[in-house]
Short mmCIF file of C-alpha atoms and ligand atoms in Angstrom, two decimals:
data_model
loop_
_atom_site.label_atom_id
_atom_site.label_comp_id
_atom_site.label_asym_id
_atom_site.label_seq_id
_atom_site.Cartn_x
_atom_site.Cartn_y
_atom_site.Cartn_z
CA UNK A 1 -1.53 -3.73 -6.48
CA UNK A 2 -1.88 -0.17 -5.83
CA UNK A 3 1.04 1.88 -6.28
CA UNK A 4 1.73 5.66 -4.91
CA UNK A 5 4.50 8.14 -6.02
CA UNK A 6 5.93 5.83 -8.17
CA UNK A 7 9.70 7.25 -9.34
CA UNK A 8 8.76 11.16 -8.53
CA UNK A 9 12.04 12.65 -7.03
CA UNK A 10 12.11 16.18 -5.64
CA UNK A 11 15.32 18.61 -5.25
CA UNK A 12 15.95 20.92 -2.01
CA UNK A 13 15.36 24.35 -3.39
CA UNK A 14 17.43 26.28 -1.06
CA UNK A 15 20.53 27.89 -2.29
CA UNK A 16 22.10 29.23 0.92
CA UNK A 17 23.00 25.86 2.57
CA UNK A 18 26.61 24.73 3.16
CA UNK A 19 25.40 21.46 4.11
CA UNK A 20 24.92 18.13 2.27
CA UNK A 21 21.21 18.91 0.25
CA UNK A 22 20.35 15.34 -0.27
CA UNK A 23 18.04 14.63 -3.19
CA UNK A 24 15.20 11.90 -2.16
CA UNK A 25 13.64 9.65 -4.80
CA UNK A 26 10.52 7.29 -2.98
CA UNK A 27 7.95 5.50 -3.92
CA UNK A 28 5.74 3.31 -2.07
CA UNK A 29 3.32 -0.25 -3.25
CA UNK A 30 0.95 -2.31 -0.63
CA UNK A 31 -0.76 -5.35 -2.00
CA UNK A 32 -3.24 -7.48 -0.32
CA UNK A 33 -0.93 -10.76 -0.45
CA UNK A 34 -2.55 -14.23 -1.47
CA UNK A 35 -4.46 -15.16 1.70
CA UNK A 36 -5.98 -12.63 3.03
CA UNK A 37 -9.08 -10.96 1.75
CA UNK A 38 -8.73 -7.45 2.20
CA UNK A 39 -5.62 -4.99 2.54
CA UNK A 40 -5.85 -3.44 5.74
CA UNK A 41 -2.64 -2.14 5.58
CA UNK A 42 -2.16 1.96 4.53
CA UNK A 43 0.60 3.76 3.03
CA UNK A 44 1.52 7.30 2.45
CA UNK A 45 3.94 9.06 -0.09
CA UNK A 46 3.67 12.51 0.32
CA UNK A 47 7.30 13.97 -1.21
CA UNK A 48 6.15 17.37 -1.28
CA UNK A 49 5.81 17.46 2.15
CA UNK A 50 8.85 15.02 3.34
CA UNK A 51 6.18 12.49 5.12
CA UNK A 52 5.91 8.77 4.51
CA UNK A 53 4.56 6.37 5.85
CA UNK A 54 2.98 2.86 6.58
CA UNK A 55 0.38 1.69 9.03
CA UNK A 56 -0.55 -2.16 9.41
CA UNK A 57 -4.68 -2.35 10.61
CA UNK A 58 -6.11 -4.56 12.68
CA UNK A 59 -10.10 -5.58 14.07
CA UNK A 60 -12.61 -7.23 13.35
CA UNK A 61 -14.90 -6.95 10.49
CA UNK A 62 -13.40 -4.14 8.39
CA UNK A 63 -11.72 -2.09 11.00
CA UNK A 64 -8.54 -2.78 10.25
CA UNK A 65 -8.82 -0.74 7.30
CA UNK A 66 -10.23 2.08 8.80
CA UNK A 67 -8.02 1.93 11.69
CA UNK A 68 -4.30 2.26 9.26
CA UNK A 69 -6.83 4.82 6.82
CA UNK A 70 -7.52 6.97 10.11
CA UNK A 71 -3.77 7.34 10.95
CA UNK A 72 -2.29 8.06 7.66
CA UNK A 73 -5.17 10.08 7.48
CA UNK A 74 -4.53 11.77 10.10
CA UNK A 75 -0.65 12.03 9.45
CA UNK A 76 -1.59 14.02 6.28
CA UNK A 77 -3.96 16.41 8.34
CA UNK A 78 -1.08 17.11 10.70
CA UNK A 79 1.59 17.78 7.80
CA UNK A 80 -0.26 19.80 5.56
CA UNK A 81 2.71 21.06 3.62
CA UNK A 82 6.33 20.48 4.48
CA UNK A 83 8.19 21.54 7.50
CA UNK A 84 10.56 24.49 7.38
CA UNK A 85 13.55 23.79 5.52
CA UNK A 86 15.48 24.96 8.98
CA UNK A 87 13.47 22.58 11.34
CA UNK A 88 16.04 20.93 13.46
CA UNK A 89 15.79 17.03 14.38
CA UNK A 90 14.46 17.97 18.23
CA UNK A 91 11.63 19.83 16.24
CA UNK A 92 10.49 17.31 14.05
CA UNK A 93 11.19 14.54 16.33
CA UNK A 94 8.60 16.38 18.44
CA UNK A 95 5.50 16.86 15.95
CA UNK A 96 5.87 13.45 14.58
CA UNK A 97 5.13 12.21 18.26
CA UNK A 98 2.21 14.65 17.96
CA UNK A 99 0.94 13.99 14.65
CA UNK A 100 1.10 10.00 16.06
CA UNK A 101 -0.76 10.90 19.66
CA UNK A 102 -3.39 12.25 17.36
CA UNK A 103 -3.56 9.54 15.27
CA UNK A 104 -4.18 7.39 18.18
CA UNK A 105 -6.59 9.66 19.65
CA UNK A 106 -8.78 9.76 16.50
CA UNK A 107 -8.73 5.89 16.73
CA UNK A 108 -10.00 5.67 19.87
CA UNK A 109 -12.39 8.75 19.25
CA UNK A 110 -13.60 6.59 16.38
CA UNK A 111 -13.56 2.77 18.22
CA UNK A 112 -15.65 4.96 20.64
CA UNK A 113 -18.37 6.21 18.38
CA UNK A 114 -18.52 2.69 16.14
CA UNK A 115 -19.15 -0.71 18.11
CA UNK A 116 -18.54 -2.73 15.08
CA UNK A 117 -15.10 -1.39 15.03
CA UNK A 118 -14.02 -1.13 19.16
CA UNK A 119 -10.82 -2.51 19.41
CA UNK A 120 -9.27 -1.53 16.59
CA UNK A 121 -5.76 -0.49 15.87
CA UNK A 122 -2.55 0.30 14.02
CA UNK A 123 1.38 0.19 13.90
CA UNK A 124 2.68 3.38 11.91
CA UNK A 125 5.87 3.92 11.25
CA UNK A 126 7.10 7.16 9.95
CA UNK A 127 10.06 9.04 8.43
CA UNK A 128 10.19 12.39 7.68
CA UNK A 129 13.97 13.52 6.05
CA UNK A 130 15.23 16.63 7.60
CA UNK A 131 16.43 19.66 4.97
CA UNK A 132 19.36 21.19 6.84
CA UNK A 133 20.61 18.58 8.08
CA UNK A 134 21.74 15.03 6.32
CA UNK A 135 19.47 13.04 9.15
CA UNK A 136 15.82 11.47 8.87
CA UNK A 137 13.35 11.12 11.94
CA UNK A 138 11.47 7.89 12.24
CA UNK A 139 8.76 7.79 14.55
CA UNK A 140 7.41 4.51 15.35
CA UNK A 141 4.14 1.55 16.68
CA UNK A 142 3.99 -2.04 16.62
CA UNK A 143 5.55 -4.04 14.43
CA UNK A 144 6.01 -2.43 10.70
CA UNK A 145 9.84 -1.49 10.73
CA UNK A 146 12.19 1.11 9.09
CA UNK A 147 15.70 -0.10 7.45
CA UNK A 148 18.55 1.84 6.16
CA UNK A 149 21.05 0.04 3.91
CA UNK A 150 24.23 1.64 3.44
CA UNK A 151 26.27 0.67 0.48
CA UNK A 152 29.14 -2.12 1.05
CA UNK A 153 32.09 -1.20 2.14
CA UNK A 154 31.34 1.10 5.08
CA UNK A 155 30.95 -2.05 7.31
CA UNK A 156 27.05 -0.80 8.15
CA UNK A 157 25.38 -2.66 5.39
CA UNK A 158 21.94 -3.30 6.28
CA UNK A 159 20.29 -2.20 9.66
CA UNK A 160 16.91 -2.94 11.20
CA UNK A 161 16.23 1.22 13.19
CA UNK A 162 13.06 0.35 14.64
CA UNK A 163 12.58 -2.35 17.54
CA UNK A 164 9.48 -4.14 17.07
CA UNK A 165 6.45 -3.72 19.86
CA UNK A 166 5.60 -7.71 20.14
CA UNK A 167 5.81 -9.98 23.09
CA UNK A 168 8.58 -12.25 21.61
CA UNK A 169 10.50 -8.86 21.16
CA UNK A 170 10.14 -8.23 24.64
CA UNK A 171 11.68 -12.29 25.31
CA UNK A 172 14.18 -11.92 23.02
CA UNK A 173 15.34 -8.62 24.84
CA UNK A 174 14.78 -10.55 28.07
CA UNK A 175 17.14 -13.51 26.28
CA UNK A 176 14.24 -16.18 26.77
CA UNK A 177 14.12 -16.31 22.93
CA UNK A 178 16.91 -16.23 20.34
CA UNK A 179 15.64 -13.95 17.15
CA UNK A 180 15.14 -17.62 14.94
CA UNK A 181 12.64 -19.03 17.80
CA UNK A 182 11.39 -15.57 17.92
CA UNK A 183 10.67 -15.33 14.20
CA UNK A 184 8.76 -19.38 14.16
CA UNK A 185 7.07 -18.69 17.68
CA UNK A 186 3.03 -18.87 17.37
CA UNK A 187 2.95 -15.51 19.32
CA UNK A 188 4.56 -13.40 17.05
CA UNK A 189 2.07 -11.50 16.23
CA UNK A 190 1.22 -10.79 19.40
CA UNK A 191 1.32 -6.90 19.95
CA UNK A 192 2.03 -4.67 22.97
CA UNK A 193 1.40 -1.39 21.47
CA UNK A 194 -0.27 -0.13 18.88
CA UNK A 195 -2.28 2.59 17.94
CA UNK A 196 -5.44 2.32 19.29
CA UNK A 197 -4.75 1.64 22.84
CA UNK A 198 -5.18 3.97 25.98
CA UNK A 199 -2.30 5.21 27.55
CA UNK A 200 0.28 4.56 24.32
CA UNK A 201 2.78 7.12 25.74
CA UNK A 202 4.97 8.16 23.29
CA UNK A 203 6.53 7.06 20.38
CA UNK A 204 9.85 5.95 19.93
CA UNK A 205 11.98 8.44 17.54
CA UNK A 206 15.22 7.49 15.45
CA UNK A 207 17.30 10.12 14.05
CA UNK A 208 19.60 8.93 11.82
CA UNK A 209 22.02 10.21 10.08
CA UNK A 210 21.82 10.28 5.97
CA UNK A 211 24.90 9.97 3.94
CA UNK A 212 24.63 9.83 -0.54
CA UNK A 213 23.37 6.08 -1.52
CA UNK A 214 21.90 5.43 1.74
CA UNK A 215 18.24 3.54 1.11
CA UNK A 216 15.16 3.49 3.76
CA UNK A 217 12.92 0.79 3.87
CA UNK A 218 9.14 1.33 5.72
CA UNK A 219 7.44 -1.91 5.16
CA UNK A 220 4.93 -3.87 7.25
CA UNK A 221 5.49 -7.51 8.60
CA UNK A 222 4.04 -8.63 5.68
CA UNK A 223 7.35 -8.10 3.82
CA UNK A 224 9.41 -9.04 7.43
CA UNK A 225 7.40 -12.23 7.84
CA UNK A 226 7.88 -13.81 4.79
CA UNK A 227 11.02 -12.74 3.13
CA UNK A 228 14.22 -13.19 5.10
CA UNK A 229 16.16 -9.88 5.92
CA UNK A 230 19.13 -10.52 3.73
CA UNK A 231 17.03 -11.33 0.61
CA UNK A 232 15.32 -8.27 1.51
CA UNK A 233 18.71 -6.36 1.33
CA UNK A 234 19.66 -8.12 -1.57
CA UNK A 235 16.86 -6.63 -3.43
CA UNK A 236 17.20 -3.07 -1.84
CA UNK A 237 20.69 -3.12 -3.07
CA UNK A 238 19.56 -3.43 -6.78
CA UNK A 239 20.07 -1.21 -9.66
CA UNK A 240 15.98 -0.72 -10.25
CA UNK A 241 14.27 2.48 -9.57
CA UNK A 242 12.68 2.68 -5.71
CA UNK A 243 9.30 2.15 -7.58
CA UNK A 244 11.08 -0.97 -9.29
CA UNK A 245 12.38 -2.36 -6.06
CA UNK A 246 8.87 -2.15 -4.34
CA UNK A 247 7.65 -4.21 -7.13
CA UNK A 248 10.46 -7.04 -6.40
CA UNK A 249 10.07 -6.82 -2.93
CA UNK A 250 5.94 -7.28 -2.80
CA UNK A 251 6.92 -9.95 -5.46
CA UNK A 252 9.27 -11.70 -3.15
CA UNK A 253 6.55 -11.88 -0.35
CA UNK A 254 4.07 -13.28 -2.43
CA UNK A 255 6.15 -15.92 -3.93
CA UNK A 256 6.89 -17.03 -0.17
CA UNK A 257 3.26 -17.23 0.08
CA UNK A 258 1.77 -13.96 0.35
CA UNK A 259 0.26 -15.05 3.61
CA UNK A 260 -0.22 -11.49 5.45
CA UNK A 261 -0.66 -8.22 3.46
CA UNK A 262 2.49 -6.73 2.25
CA UNK A 263 3.29 -2.76 2.57
CA UNK A 264 6.67 -1.33 1.38
CA UNK A 265 8.32 2.14 0.80
CA UNK A 266 11.83 2.33 -0.55
CA UNK A 267 13.56 5.79 -0.08
CA UNK A 268 17.11 6.38 -1.98
CA UNK A 269 19.50 9.24 -0.58
CA UNK A 270 21.28 11.02 -3.48
CA UNK A 271 23.32 14.67 -3.69
CA1 LIG B 301 0.00 -7.47 9.00
#
């Protein structure tokens, strides 16, 4: 298991803000699982840039690795430092969307230049906390996911933020399949949108409010395909560090079969 940013936190340095300044503790980990020969996922954990992402690559030969790596490298280049502390949600959303478009183009260019990598693609789910507001911005394409766990008593609980860009999700939206049928469907992994597509269009963008105690999870489908939502929520609400929770999530997916690569990033907001 490769770990990144284990337990590192960063406290806001701005002294003049009256708004709630949240501290974020984050860690990420990615694992090959128990079946696949390679790990084609990639994660990005850059607390100092307020940038976190999961990418799940696909393609023949080693091309899936290339696609997910190109995606996270492009995001890193697009955010060489943390955005201005005063940036608002619309401006940050626009920057994230632009970075995802750049990543899409970089994958298309690389596919065009290397025949063995033609047709490769990757999901991407990016999260960047705002400094000036108690909120974060999430950009998303594909079937990796972002969730928020809000502590008990609020009635809000565990929420899936992103909507999968999959054929089965379209069927669920149309009322043709229910969630259980979708989960078991043989076409459950067919993606309708992915980086590496011509005419991708804008990414899905979510601006999500954050309260102290909230926990965010970014993950690839190697977690959500193996571990039920209530078990994920139970592990997230444990008392461990983000790095410890990442290890437990990966262990749970592997215990349940580990049929795919597993990537997780856990972020905890506090005062
Ligand atoms: Ca996967």
